Protein backbone atom coordinates (compact mmCIF):
# COMPACT_ATOMS: atom_id res chain seq x y z
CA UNK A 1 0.00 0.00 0.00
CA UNK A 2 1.42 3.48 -1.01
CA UNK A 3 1.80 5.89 1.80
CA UNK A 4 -0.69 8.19 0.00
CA UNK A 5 -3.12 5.47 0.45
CA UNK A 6 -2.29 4.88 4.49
CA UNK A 7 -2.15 8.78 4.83
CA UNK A 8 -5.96 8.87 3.36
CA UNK A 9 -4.89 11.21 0.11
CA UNK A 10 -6.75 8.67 -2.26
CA UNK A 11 -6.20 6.53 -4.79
CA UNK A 12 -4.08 6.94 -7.95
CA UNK A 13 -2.60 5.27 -11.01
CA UNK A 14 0.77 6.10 -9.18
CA UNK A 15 -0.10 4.27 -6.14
CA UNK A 16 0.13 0.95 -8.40
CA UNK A 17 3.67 1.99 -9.46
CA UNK A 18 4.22 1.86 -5.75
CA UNK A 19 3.04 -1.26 -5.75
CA UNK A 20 5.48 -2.37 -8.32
CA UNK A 21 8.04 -1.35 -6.59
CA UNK A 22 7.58 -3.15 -3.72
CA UNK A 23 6.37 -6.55 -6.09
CA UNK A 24 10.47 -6.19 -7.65
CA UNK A 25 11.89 -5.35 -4.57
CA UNK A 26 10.81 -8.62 -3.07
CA UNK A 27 10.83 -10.58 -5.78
CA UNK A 28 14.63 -9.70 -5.89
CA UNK A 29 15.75 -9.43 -2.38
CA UNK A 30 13.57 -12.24 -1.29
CA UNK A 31 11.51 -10.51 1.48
CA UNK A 32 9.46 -7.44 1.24
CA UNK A 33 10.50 -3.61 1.60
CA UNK A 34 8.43 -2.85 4.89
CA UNK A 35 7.69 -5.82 7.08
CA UNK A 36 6.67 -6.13 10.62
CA UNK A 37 4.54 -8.64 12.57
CA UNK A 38 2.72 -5.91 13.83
CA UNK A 39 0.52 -4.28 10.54
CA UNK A 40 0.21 -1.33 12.39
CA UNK A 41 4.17 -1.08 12.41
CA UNK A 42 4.22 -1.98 8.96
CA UNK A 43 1.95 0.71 7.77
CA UNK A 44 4.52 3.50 10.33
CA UNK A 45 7.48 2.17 8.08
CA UNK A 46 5.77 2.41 4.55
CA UNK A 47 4.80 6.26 5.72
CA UNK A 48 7.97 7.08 6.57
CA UNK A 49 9.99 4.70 4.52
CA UNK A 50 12.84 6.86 4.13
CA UNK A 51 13.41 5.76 7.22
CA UNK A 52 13.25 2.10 6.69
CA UNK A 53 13.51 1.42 2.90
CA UNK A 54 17.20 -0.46 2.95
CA UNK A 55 19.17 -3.07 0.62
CA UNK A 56 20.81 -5.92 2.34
CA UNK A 57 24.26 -6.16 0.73
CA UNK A 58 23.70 -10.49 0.55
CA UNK A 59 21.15 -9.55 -2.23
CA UNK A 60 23.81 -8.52 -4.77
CA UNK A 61 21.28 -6.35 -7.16
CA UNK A 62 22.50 -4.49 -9.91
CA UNK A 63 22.62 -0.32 -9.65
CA UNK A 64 19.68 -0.42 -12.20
CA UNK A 65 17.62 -2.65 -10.12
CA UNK A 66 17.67 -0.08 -7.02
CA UNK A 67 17.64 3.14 -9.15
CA UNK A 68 14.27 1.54 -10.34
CA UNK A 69 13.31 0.67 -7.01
CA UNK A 70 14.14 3.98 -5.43
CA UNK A 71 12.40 5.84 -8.25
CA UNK A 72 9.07 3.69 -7.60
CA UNK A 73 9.13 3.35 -3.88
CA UNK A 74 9.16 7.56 -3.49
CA UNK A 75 7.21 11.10 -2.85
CA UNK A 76 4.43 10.36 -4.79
CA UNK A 77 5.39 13.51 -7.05
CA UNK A 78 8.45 12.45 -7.58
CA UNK A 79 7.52 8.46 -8.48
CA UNK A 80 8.57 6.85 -12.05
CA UNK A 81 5.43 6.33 -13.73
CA UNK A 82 2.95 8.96 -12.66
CA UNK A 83 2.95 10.58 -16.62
CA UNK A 84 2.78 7.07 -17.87
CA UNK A 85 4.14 3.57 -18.35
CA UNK A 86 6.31 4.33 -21.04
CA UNK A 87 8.84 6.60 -18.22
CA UNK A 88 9.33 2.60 -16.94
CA UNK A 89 9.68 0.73 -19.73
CA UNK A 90 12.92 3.79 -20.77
CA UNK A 91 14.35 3.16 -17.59
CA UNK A 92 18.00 1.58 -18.18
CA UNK A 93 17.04 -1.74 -16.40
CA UNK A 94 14.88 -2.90 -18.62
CA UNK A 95 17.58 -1.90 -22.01
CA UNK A 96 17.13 -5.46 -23.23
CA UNK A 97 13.59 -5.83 -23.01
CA UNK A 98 11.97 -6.28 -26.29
CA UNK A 99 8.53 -4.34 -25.72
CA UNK A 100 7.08 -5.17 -29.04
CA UNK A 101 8.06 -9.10 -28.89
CA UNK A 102 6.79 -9.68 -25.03
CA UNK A 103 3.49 -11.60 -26.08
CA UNK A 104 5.34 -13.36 -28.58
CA UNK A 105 7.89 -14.45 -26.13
CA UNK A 106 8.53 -18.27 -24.52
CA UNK A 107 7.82 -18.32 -21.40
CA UNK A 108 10.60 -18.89 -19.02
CA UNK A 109 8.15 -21.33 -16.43
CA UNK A 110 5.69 -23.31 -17.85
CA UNK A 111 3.70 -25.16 -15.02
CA UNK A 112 2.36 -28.43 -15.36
CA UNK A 113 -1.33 -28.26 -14.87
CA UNK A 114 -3.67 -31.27 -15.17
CA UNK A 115 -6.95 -29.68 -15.39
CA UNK A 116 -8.99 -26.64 -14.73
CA UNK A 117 -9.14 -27.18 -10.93
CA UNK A 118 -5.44 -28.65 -10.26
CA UNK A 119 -3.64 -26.06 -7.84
CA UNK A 120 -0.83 -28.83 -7.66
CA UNK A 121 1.31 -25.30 -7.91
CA UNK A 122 0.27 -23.05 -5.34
CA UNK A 123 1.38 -23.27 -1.94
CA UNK A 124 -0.79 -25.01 0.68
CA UNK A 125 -2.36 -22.56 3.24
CA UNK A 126 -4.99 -23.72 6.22
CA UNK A 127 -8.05 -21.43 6.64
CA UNK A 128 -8.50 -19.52 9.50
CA UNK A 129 -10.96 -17.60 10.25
CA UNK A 130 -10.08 -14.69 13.06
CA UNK A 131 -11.05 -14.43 16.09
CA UNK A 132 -14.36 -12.82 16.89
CA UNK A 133 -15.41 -11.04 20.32
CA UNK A 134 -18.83 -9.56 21.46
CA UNK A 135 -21.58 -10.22 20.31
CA UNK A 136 -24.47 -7.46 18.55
CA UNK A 137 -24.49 -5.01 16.75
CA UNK A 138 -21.09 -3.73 18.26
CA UNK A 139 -19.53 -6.78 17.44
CA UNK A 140 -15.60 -6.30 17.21
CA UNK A 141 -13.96 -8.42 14.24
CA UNK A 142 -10.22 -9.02 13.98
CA UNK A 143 -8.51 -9.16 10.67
CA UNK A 144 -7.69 -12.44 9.12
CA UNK A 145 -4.22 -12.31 7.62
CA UNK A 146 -5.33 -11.72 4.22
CA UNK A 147 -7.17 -8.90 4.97
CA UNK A 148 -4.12 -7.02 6.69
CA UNK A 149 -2.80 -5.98 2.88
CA UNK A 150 -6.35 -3.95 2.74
CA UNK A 151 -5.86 -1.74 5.55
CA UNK A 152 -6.59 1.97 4.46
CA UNK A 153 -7.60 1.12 1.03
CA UNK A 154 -9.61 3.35 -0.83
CA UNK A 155 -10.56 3.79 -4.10
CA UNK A 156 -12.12 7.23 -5.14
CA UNK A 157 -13.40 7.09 -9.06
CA UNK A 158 -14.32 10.53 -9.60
CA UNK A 159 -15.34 9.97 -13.26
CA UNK A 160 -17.74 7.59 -12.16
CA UNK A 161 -19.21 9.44 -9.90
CA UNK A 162 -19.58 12.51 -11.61
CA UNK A 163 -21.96 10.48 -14.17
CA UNK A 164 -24.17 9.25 -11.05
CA UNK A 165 -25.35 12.64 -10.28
CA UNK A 166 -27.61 12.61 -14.11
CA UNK A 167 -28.38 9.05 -13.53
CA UNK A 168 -30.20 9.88 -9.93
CA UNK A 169 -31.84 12.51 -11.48
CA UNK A 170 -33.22 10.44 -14.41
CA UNK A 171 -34.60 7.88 -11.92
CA UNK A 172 -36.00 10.79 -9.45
CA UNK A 173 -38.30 11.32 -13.10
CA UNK A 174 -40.03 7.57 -12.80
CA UNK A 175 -41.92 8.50 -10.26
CA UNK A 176 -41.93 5.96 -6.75
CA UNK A 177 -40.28 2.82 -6.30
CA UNK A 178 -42.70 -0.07 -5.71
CA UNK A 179 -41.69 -2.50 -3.00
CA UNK A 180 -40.58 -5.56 -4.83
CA UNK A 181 -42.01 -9.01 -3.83
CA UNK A 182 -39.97 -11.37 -1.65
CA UNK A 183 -42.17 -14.49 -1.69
CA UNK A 184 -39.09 -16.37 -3.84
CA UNK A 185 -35.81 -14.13 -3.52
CA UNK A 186 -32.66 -16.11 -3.04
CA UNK A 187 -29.23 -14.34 -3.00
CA UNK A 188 -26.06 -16.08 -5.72
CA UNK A 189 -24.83 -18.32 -2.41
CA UNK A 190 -28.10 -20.13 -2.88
CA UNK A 191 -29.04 -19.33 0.45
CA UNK A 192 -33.34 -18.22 0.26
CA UNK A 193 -34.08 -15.46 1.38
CA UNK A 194 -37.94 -15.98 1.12
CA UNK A 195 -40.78 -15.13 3.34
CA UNK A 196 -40.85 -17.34 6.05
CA UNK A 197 -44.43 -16.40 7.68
CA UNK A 198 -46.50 -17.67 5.12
């Protein structure tokens, strides 16, 4: 999560950039850039991540792989990226990528899969759901692990939203809603949601 994200500024193109940054970083140092068991520690060391944002020497990357990692994990207004893709794809550590020939290129991994529902290649992970405490409408939740990477996320469409504003006021012009009947409604889990009284 960029730092613009965790310090509530919104939601940009150049937060994904961000994002990339931190994908390479761990992909080549083996770990990623701002860790802590704690996510509330985490999310302190992404905000100020001049701070924290370090390469171990054992990880032996080249002076193009940082320069592009410094220039994506940065001041938003500063980040590689945020007047297009193309500012990446010049940078000097990818010279001997072929742009034009990636989809025609072999891929360099080619799993073994046996059918549509064989996961034979991901890790295994056991469920767990988090605990829970209370009880009503004040319920507390924890977060499960795999929530923790959505902390602070936010996504603000403005273009959207800016077409809502005629689309309310076409529907204001049908007149009333009517109540729609719930003698056979069912949700997509196939759980029924029908009137049980009758």
């Amino acid at each position: 999560i960029a730092p613009e994200v965790l310090l509530k500024k919104g939601y940009g193109v150049e937060c994904d950039w961000w994002s990339l940054g931190a994908i390479m970083y761990e992909m080549l140092v083996g770990y990623p850039p701002f860790y802590s068991d704690d996510p509330v520690t985490t999310c302190r060391e992404i905000v100020h991540w001049r701070n924290h944002l370090r390469f171990p020497e054992e990880a032996r990357l080249t002076p193009e792989a940082k320069d592009l990692i410094c220039k994506l994990l940065c001041d938003v207004d500063h980040r590689l990226g945020t007047h297009g893709a193309d500012q990446i794809k010049a940078h000097p550590w990818f010279k001997d990528t072929r742009w034009d020939k990636l989809y025609e290129m072999e891929a360099a991994f080619k799993p073994h899969v046996e059918g549509e529902f064989d996961t034979q290649n991901f890790m295994k992970f056991d469920e767990v759901d988090g605990p829970r405490t209370g009880s009503g409408p004040l319920k507390k939740t924890f977060l499960a692990p795999k929530d923790l990477n959505f902390v602070g996320y936010t996504y603000k469409n403005f273009e959207a939203v800016k077409g809502l504003r005629h689309s309310f006021a076409d529907v204001k012009e049908l007149g009333p809603v009517r109540q729609a009947s719930t003698d056979s409604f069912h949700s997509d889990s196939g759980v029924d949601y029908s009137n049980s009284d009758k």
